[in-house]
Coordinates of C-alpha atoms and ligand atoms in Angstrom, one line a residue:
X1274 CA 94.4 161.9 77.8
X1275 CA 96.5 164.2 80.3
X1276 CA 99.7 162.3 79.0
X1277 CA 101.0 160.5 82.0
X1278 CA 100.8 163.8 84.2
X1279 CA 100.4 162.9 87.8
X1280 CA 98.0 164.3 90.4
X1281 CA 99.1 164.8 93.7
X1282 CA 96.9 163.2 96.3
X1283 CA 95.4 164.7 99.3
X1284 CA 97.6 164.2 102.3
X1285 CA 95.5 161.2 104.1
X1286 CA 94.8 159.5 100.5
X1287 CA 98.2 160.0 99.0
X1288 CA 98.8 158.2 95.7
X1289 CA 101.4 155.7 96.7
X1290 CA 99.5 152.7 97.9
X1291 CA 102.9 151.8 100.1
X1292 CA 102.2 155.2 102.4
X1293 CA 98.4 154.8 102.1
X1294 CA 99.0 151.2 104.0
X1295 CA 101.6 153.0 106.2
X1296 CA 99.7 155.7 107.2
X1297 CA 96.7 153.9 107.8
X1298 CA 98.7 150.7 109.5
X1299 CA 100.2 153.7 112.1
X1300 CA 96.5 155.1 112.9
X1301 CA 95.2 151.6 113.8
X1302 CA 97.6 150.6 115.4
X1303 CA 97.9 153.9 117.9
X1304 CA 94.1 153.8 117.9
X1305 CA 94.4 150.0 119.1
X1306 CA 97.6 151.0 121.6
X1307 CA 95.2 154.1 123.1
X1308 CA 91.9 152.2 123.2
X1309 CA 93.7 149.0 124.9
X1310 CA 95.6 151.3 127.3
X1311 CA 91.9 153.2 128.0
X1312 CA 89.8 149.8 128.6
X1313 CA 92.3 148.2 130.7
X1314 CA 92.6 151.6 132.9
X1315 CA 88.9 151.0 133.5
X1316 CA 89.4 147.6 133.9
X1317 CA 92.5 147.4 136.2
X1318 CA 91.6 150.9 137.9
X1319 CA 88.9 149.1 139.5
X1320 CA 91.3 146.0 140.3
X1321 CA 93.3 148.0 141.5
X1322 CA 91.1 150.0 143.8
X1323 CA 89.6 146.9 146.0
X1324 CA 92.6 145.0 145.7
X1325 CA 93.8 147.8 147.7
X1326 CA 90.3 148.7 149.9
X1327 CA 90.7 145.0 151.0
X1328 CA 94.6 146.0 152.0
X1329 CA 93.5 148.9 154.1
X1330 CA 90.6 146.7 155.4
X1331 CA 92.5 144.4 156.7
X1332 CA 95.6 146.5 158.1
X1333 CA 92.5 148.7 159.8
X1334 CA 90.9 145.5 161.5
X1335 CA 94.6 144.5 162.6
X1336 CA 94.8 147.5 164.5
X1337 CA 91.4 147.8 166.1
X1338 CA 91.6 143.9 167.4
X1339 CA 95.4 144.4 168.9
X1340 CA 95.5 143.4 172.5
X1341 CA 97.6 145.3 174.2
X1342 CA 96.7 148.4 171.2
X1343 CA 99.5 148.2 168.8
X1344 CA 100.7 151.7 167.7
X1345 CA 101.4 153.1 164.2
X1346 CA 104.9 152.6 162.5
X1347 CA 105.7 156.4 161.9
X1348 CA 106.5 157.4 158.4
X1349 CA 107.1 160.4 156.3
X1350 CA 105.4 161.9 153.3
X1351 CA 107.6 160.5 150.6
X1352 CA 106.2 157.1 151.8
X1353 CA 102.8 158.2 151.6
X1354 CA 102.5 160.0 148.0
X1355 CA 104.9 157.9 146.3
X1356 CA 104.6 154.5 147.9
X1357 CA 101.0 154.8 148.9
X1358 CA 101.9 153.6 152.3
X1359 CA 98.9 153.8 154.4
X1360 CA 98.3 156.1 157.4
X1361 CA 96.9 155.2 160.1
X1362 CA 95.1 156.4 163.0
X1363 CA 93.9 155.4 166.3
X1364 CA 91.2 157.2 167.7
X1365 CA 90.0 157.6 171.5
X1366 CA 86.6 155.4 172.2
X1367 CA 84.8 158.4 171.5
X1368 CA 86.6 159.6 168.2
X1369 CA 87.6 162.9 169.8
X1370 CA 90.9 162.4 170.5
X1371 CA 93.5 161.1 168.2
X1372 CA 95.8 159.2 170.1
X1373 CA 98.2 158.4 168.0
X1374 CA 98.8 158.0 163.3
X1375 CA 102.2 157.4 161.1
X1376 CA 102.2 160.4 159.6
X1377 CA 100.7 163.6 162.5
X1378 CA 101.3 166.5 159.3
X1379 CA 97.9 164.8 157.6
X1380 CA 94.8 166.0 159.4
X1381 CA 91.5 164.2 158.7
X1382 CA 89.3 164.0 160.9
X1383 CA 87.8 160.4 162.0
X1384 CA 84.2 159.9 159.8
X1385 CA 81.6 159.9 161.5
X1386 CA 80.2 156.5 159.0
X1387 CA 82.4 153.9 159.4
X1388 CA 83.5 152.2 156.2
X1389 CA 84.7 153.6 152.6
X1390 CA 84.8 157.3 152.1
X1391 CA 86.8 159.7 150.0
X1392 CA 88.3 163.0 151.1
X1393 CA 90.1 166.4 149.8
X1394 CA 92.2 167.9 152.1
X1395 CA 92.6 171.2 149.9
X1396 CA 92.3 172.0 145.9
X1397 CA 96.2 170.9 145.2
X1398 CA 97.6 168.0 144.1
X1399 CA 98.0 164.6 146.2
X1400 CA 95.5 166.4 149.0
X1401 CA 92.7 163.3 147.7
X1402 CA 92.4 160.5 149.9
X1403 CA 90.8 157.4 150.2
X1404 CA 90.0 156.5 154.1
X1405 CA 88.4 153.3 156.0
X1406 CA 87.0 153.9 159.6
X1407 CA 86.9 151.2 161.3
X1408 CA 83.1 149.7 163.3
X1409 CA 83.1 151.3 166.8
X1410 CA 84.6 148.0 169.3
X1411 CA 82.2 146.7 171.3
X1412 CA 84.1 147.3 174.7
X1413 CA 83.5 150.7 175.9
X1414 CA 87.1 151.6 175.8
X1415 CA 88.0 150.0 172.4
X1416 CA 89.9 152.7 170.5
X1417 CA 88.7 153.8 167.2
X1418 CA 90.9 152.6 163.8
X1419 CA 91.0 155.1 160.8
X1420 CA 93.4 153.9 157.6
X1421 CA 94.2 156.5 155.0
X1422 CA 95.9 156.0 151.7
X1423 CA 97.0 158.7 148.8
X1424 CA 94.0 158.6 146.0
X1425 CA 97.0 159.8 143.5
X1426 CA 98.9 157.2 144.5
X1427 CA 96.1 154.8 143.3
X1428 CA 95.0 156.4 139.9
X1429 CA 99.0 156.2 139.1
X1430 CA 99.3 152.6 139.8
X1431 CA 95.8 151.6 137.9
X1432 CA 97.4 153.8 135.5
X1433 CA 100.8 152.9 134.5
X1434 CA 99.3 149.2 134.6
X1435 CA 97.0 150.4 131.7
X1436 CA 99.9 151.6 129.9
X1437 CA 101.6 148.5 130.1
X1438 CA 98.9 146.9 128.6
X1439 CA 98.9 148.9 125.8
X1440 CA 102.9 148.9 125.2
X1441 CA 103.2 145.6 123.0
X1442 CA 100.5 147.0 120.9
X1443 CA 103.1 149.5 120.3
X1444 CA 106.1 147.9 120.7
X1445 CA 104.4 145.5 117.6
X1446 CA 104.1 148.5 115.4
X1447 CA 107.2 149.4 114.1
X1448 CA 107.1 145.6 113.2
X1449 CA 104.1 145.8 111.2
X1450 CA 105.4 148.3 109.3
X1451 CA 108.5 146.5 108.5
X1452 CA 106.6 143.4 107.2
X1453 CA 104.4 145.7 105.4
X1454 CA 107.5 147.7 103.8
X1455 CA 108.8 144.2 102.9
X1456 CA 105.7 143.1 101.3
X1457 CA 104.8 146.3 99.5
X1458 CA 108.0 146.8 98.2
X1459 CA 108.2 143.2 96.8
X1460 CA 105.1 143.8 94.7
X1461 CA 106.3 147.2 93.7
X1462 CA 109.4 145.4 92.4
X1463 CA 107.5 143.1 90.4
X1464 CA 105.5 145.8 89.0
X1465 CA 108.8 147.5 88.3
X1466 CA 109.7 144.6 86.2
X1467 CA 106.3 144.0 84.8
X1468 CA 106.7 148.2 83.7
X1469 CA 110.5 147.5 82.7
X1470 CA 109.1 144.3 80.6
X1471 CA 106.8 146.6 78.9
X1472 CA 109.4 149.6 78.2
X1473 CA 111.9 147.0 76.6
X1474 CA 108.9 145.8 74.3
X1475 CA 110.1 146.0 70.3
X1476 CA 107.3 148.1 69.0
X1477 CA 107.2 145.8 65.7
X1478 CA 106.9 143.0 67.9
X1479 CA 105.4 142.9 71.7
X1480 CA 105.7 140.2 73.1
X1481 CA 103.7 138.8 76.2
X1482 CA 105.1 139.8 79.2
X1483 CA 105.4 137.3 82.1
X1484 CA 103.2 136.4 84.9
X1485 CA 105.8 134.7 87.0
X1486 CA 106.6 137.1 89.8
X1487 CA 103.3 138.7 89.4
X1488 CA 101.2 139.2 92.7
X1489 CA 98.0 137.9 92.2
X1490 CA 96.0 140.9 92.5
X1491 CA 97.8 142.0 89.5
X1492 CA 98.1 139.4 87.3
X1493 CA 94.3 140.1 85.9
X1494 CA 95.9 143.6 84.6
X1495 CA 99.2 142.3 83.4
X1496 CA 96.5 139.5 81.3
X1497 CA 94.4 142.0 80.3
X1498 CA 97.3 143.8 78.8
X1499 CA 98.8 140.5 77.2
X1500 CA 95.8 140.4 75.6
X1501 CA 95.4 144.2 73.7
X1502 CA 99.4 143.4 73.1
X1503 CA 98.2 140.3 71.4
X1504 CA 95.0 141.9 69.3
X1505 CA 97.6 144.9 68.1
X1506 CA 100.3 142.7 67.3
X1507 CA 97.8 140.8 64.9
X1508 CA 96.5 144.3 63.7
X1509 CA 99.8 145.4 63.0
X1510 CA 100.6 142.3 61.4
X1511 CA 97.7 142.6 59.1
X1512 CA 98.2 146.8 58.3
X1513 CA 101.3 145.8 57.6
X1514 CA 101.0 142.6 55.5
X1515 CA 98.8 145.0 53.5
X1516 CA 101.1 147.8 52.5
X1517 CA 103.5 144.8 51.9
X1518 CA 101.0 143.0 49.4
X1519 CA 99.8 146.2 47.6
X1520 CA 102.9 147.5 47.1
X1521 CA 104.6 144.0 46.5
X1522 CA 101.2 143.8 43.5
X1523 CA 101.6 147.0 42.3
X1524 CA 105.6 146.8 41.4
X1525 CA 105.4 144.4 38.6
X1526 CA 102.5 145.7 36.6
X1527 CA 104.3 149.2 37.4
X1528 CA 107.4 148.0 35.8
X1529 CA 105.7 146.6 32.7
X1530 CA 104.0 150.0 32.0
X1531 CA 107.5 151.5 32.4
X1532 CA 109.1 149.1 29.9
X1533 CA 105.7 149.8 27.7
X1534 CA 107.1 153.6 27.8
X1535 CA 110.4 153.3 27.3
X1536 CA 109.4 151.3 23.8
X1537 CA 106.9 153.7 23.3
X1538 CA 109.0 156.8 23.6
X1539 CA 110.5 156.0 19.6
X1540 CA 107.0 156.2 18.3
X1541 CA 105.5 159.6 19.6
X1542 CA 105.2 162.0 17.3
X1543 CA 107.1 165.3 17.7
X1544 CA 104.9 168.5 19.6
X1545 CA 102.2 168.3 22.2
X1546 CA 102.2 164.4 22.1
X1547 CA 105.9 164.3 23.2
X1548 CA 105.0 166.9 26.5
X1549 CA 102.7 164.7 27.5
X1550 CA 104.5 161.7 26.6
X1551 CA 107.1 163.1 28.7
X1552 CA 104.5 163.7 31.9
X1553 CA 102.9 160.2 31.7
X1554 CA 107.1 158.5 32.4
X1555 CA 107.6 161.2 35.1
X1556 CA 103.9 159.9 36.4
X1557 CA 105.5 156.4 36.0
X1558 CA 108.5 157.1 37.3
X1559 CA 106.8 158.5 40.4
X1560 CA 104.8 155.7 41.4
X1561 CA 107.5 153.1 40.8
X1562 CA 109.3 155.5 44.0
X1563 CA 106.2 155.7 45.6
X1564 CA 106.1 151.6 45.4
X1565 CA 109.7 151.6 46.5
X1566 CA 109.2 153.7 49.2
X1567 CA 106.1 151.6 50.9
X1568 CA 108.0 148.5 50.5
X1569 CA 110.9 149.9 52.3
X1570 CA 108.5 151.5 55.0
X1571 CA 107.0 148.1 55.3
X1572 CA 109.9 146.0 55.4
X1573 CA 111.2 148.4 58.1
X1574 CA 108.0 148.0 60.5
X1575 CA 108.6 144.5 60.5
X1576 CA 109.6 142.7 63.3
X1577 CA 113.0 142.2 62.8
X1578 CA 114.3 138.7 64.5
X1579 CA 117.7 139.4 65.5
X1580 CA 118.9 142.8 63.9
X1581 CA 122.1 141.9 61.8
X1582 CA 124.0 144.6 64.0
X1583 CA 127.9 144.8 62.9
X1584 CA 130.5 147.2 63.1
X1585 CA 130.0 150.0 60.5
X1586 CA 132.6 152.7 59.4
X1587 CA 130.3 155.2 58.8
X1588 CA 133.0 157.0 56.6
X1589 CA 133.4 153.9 54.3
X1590 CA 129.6 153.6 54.3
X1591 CA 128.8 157.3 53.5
X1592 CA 131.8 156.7 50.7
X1593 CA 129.5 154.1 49.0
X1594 CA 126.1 156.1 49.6
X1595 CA 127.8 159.3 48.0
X1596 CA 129.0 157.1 44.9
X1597 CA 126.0 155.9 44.3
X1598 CA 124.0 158.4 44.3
X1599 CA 126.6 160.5 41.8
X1600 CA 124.3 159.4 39.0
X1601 CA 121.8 161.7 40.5
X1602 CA 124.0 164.8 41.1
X1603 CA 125.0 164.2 37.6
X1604 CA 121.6 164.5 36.3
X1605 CA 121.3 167.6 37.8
X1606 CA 124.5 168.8 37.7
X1607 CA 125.2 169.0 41.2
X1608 CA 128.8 169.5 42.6
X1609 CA 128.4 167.0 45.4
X1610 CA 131.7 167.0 48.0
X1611 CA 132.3 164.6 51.2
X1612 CA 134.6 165.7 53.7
X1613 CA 135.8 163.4 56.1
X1614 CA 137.5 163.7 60.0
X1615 CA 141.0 163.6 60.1
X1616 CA 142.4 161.2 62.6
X1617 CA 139.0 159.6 64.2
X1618 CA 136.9 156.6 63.0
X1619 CA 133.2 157.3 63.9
X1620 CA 132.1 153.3 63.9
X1621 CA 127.9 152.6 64.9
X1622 CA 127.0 149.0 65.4
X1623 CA 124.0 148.7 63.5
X1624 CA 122.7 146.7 60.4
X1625 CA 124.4 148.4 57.6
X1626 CA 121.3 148.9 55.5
X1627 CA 119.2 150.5 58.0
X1628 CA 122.0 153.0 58.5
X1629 CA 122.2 153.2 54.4
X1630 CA 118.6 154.3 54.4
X1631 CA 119.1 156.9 56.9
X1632 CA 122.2 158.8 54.9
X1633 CA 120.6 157.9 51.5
X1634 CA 117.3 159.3 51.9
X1635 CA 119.4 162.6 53.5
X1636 CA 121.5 163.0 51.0
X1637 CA 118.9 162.3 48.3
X1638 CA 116.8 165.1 49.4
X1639 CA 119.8 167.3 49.4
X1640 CA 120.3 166.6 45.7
X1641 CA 116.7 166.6 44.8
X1642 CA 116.1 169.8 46.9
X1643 CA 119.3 171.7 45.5
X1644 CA 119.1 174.1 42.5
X1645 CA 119.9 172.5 39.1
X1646 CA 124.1 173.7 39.3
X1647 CA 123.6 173.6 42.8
X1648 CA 126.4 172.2 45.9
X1649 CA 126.0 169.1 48.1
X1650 CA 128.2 168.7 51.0
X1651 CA 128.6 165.4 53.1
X1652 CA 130.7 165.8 56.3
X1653 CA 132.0 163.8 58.9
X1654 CA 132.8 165.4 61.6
X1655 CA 133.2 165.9 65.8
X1656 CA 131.0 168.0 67.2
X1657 CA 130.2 168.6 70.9
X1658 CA 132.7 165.4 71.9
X1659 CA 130.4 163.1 69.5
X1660 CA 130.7 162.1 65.9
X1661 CA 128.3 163.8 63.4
X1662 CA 127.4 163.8 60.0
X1663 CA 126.1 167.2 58.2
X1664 CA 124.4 166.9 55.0
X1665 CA 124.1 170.3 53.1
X1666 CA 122.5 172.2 50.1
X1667 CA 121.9 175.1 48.8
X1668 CA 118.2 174.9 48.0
X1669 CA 115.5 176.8 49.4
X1670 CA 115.7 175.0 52.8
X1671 CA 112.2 174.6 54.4
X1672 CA 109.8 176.8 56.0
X1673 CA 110.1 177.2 59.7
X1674 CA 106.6 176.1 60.3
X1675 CA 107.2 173.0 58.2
X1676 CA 110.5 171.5 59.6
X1677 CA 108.6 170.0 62.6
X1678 CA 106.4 168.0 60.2
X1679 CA 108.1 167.2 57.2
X1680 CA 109.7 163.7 59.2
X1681 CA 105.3 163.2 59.0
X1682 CA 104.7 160.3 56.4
X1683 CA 103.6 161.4 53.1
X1684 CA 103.7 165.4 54.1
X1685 CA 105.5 167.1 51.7
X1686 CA 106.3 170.8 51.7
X1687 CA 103.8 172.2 49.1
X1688 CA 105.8 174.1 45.8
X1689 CA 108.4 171.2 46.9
X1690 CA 110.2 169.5 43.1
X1691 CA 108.5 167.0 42.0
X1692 CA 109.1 163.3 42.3
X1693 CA 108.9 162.8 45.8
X1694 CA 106.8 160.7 48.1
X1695 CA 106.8 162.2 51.4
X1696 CA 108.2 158.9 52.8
X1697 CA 112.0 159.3 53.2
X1698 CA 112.5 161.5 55.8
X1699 CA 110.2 159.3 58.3
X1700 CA 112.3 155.7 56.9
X1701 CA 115.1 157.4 57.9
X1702 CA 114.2 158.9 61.1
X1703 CA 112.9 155.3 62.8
X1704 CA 115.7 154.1 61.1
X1705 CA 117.9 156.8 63.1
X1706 CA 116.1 156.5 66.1
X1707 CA 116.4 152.5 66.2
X1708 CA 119.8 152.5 66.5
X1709 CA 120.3 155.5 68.8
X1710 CA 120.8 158.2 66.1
X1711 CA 119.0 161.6 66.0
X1712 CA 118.2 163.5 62.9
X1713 CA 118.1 167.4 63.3
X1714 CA 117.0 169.6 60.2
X1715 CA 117.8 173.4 60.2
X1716 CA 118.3 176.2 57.5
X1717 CA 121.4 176.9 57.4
X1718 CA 122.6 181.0 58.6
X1719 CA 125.5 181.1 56.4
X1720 CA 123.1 181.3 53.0
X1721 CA 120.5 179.7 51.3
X1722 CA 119.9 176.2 51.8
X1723 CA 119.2 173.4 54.4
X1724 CA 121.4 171.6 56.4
X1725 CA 120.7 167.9 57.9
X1726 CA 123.0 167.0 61.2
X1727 CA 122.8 163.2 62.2
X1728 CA 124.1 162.7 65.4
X1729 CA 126.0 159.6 65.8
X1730 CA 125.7 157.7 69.4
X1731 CA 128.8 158.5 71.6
X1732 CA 129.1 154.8 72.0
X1733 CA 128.3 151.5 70.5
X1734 CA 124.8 150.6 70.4
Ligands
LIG905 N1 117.1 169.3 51.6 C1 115.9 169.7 51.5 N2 115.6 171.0 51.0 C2 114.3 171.4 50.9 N3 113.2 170.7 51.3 C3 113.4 169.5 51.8 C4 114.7 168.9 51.9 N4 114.6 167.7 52.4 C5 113.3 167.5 52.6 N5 112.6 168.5 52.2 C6 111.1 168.7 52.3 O1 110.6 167.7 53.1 C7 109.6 166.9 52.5 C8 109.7 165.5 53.0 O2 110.9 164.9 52.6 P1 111.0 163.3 52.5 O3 112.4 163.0 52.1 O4 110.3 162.7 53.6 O5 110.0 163.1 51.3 P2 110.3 163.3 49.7 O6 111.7 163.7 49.5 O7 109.2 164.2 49.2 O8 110.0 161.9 49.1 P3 110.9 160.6 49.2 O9 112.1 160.9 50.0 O10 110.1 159.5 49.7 O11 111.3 160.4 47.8 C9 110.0 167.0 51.0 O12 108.9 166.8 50.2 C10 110.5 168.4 50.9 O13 109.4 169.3 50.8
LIG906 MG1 113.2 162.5 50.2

């Protein structure tokens, strides 16, 4: 597994389905705008072109069958590039002679094949044109007819027709996309709330996530994971059902053997027997933790139907953790000291025995881990702007390379004292964690010894 990391796609497959539609929706559709705008060029260009031969036709025919001749209109050359006015000419009988046109600066001679021809009166611009000359008359003196009209003139008109063809094409585009953003950002949103669904899922407990606002195209994913969420719910259920029911089994028979001891202990003979006699209740003693320990780890991974969250002082509660636990530091002889803040109350909304088995198991270890003689220090304190609590020793602190693993269950720093299980650094860290709390575990740099910092959440949880 890369965990989670993200390649980038190429630019014309990116990885965002949204701008993969986009992108592609803007190619068709300009493809569509240019294709429509090309066809209907063809198309109207040639429209365009007899609808206008049959103009100049006409207008030619009116000339040549005037009686008395009717002359040209004279005109300029606006009118003829950019109005495509036509030119025309009138020819002597023999088409040697021109008698009289609308516009004398053009100069084109009179074909010597009457009908449809095309002409270039130089290499620049404009100088094509399209001409009709006019059947000889049949009188001897008929004058000839020539019509001339710009060829540019033509092409532009055929082609700003085409472009108008293609413009709603266009003009539908930015539409498109705006239903398509709509629509693609509606399913993202549900997805959104499908991923938010999943990130909000208890990890002791998933639940099924809904299929309400789920596009359909998605649902079979969103099933699919209902159903692994549903097959490790019942797995977890049954890992955990068993630690429950080992442990659960275990306790009593454990607690007969240790009542077995204790009556025991009066008749063991003095020497070797009572070492070993002494070995066998620490063995006990061990295991009865070790019991105590699953249990608690079991009860924890529970699902846990509506925390019983209140407000805890967590100076009153460390208080009562410390007291407790004095029958330890006596036992070993440690000083153990709480400090307290002075004005501020540091409060976490929480169930109170959750955060019990977070300080406990800290302040445990501290004693445990101390020399026999040794100092324990609780404080309550501010630092950084937010409530902490330090918990320190003056044992041999843990290896460097260990400290990332020790919150592991069951590792134990090897040479550690005896007694332990490996399991209360882990109960109290997904304790911690739970209820917005971080544990941080460094050797402390004024001495020997190691010193556990909780940080409390800045605010209620
Ligand atoms: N204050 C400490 N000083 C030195 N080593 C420590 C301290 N706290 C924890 N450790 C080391 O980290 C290991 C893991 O601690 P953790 O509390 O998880 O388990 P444990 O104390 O061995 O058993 P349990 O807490 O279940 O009785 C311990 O075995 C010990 O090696
Ligand atoms: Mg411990």
């Amino acid at each position: 597994m890369n965990g989670g990391a993200r390649t980038v796609g190429r630019w014309w497959r990116p990885r965002s389905l949204r701008t993969q539609l986009l992108l592609w929706l803007i190619t068709l559709h300009l493809g569509a705008a240019v294709l429509t705008a090309w066809f209907s060029f063809v198309a109207y260009g040639n429209l365009v072109h007899n609808a206008l031969d049959d103009q100049m036709r006409l207008v030619a025919e009116s000339y040549a069958g005037s009686a008395p001749q009717k002359l040209p209109q004279p005109m300029d050359g606006e009118a003829a590039f950019s109005r495509g006015a036509f030119i025309v000419q009138i020819w002597s009988a023999d088409g040697r002679t021109l008698r009289a046109t609308s516009w004398p600066v053009l100069s084109v001679p009179l074909q010597d094949t009457p009908g449809f021809s095309d002409v270039n009166t130089g290499a620049h611009a404009g100088s094509a044109w399209r001409v009709f000359t006019a059947e000889a008359g049949t009188r001897a003196d008929q004058p000839r007819v020539q019509v001339l009209q710009n060829e540019d003139y033509r092409r532009r008109r055929a082609l700003r027709r085409a472009l108008l063809e293609g413009l709603p094409i266009t003009l539908l585009l930015p539409l498109a996309l705006l239903i398509l953003w709509v629509i693609v950002s509606a399913a993202s949103r549900s997805l959104r709330a499908v991923a938010r669904d999943v990130a909000s899922q208890d990890e002791r407990s998933p639940t099924q996530l809904s299929l309400a606002r789920v596009p359909d195209e998605i649902a079979p994913l969103v099933s699919a994971f209902n159903n692994l969420l549903s097959r490790v719910r019942s797995a977890f259920a049954t890992q955990r059902r068993f630690v429950q029911d080992a442990a659960h089994e275990l306790r009593t028979p454990m607690a007969a053997i240790g009542l077995q001891i204790e009556n025991l202990r009066a008749h063991v003979p003095a020497g070797e027997a009572t070492e070993r006699f002494n070995q066998l209740e620490a063995g006990v003693t061990r295991a009865q933790h070790l019991i105590e320990q699953l249990l608690h780890l079991s009860r924890q991974d529970a699902p846990q139907g509506g925390d019983a969250r209140e407000r805890v002082d967590i100076e009153v509660l460390l208080r009562e953790s410390v007291s407790q636990l004095m029958v330890l530091a006596d036992a070993r002889r440690v000083d153990i000291g709480f400090e307290g803040p002075d004005r501020t109350t540091a409060v976490v909304f929480a169930p109170a025995a959750e955060l019990r088995s977070v300080f406990d198991n800290l302040i445990d270890n501290a004693l445990r881990y101390a020399p026999e003689g040794g100092v324990v220090d609780v404080k309550l304190h501010t630092f950084e702007g937010h409530a902490v609590v330090d918990v320190l020793d003056n044992g041999p602190g843990i290896p460097q390379a260990a400290i990332g693993r020790v919150f592991d269950r069951f590792f134990r720093v090897p040479g550690s004292a005896a007694g332990g299980s490996g399991l209360g650094l882990a109960i109290a860290r997904t304790a911690a964690q739970r209820h917005g709390m971080r544990i941080e575990l460094c050797n402390r740099g004024d001495g020997p010894g190691l010193m556990a910092r909780v940080h409390l959440p800045s605010v209620p949880t």
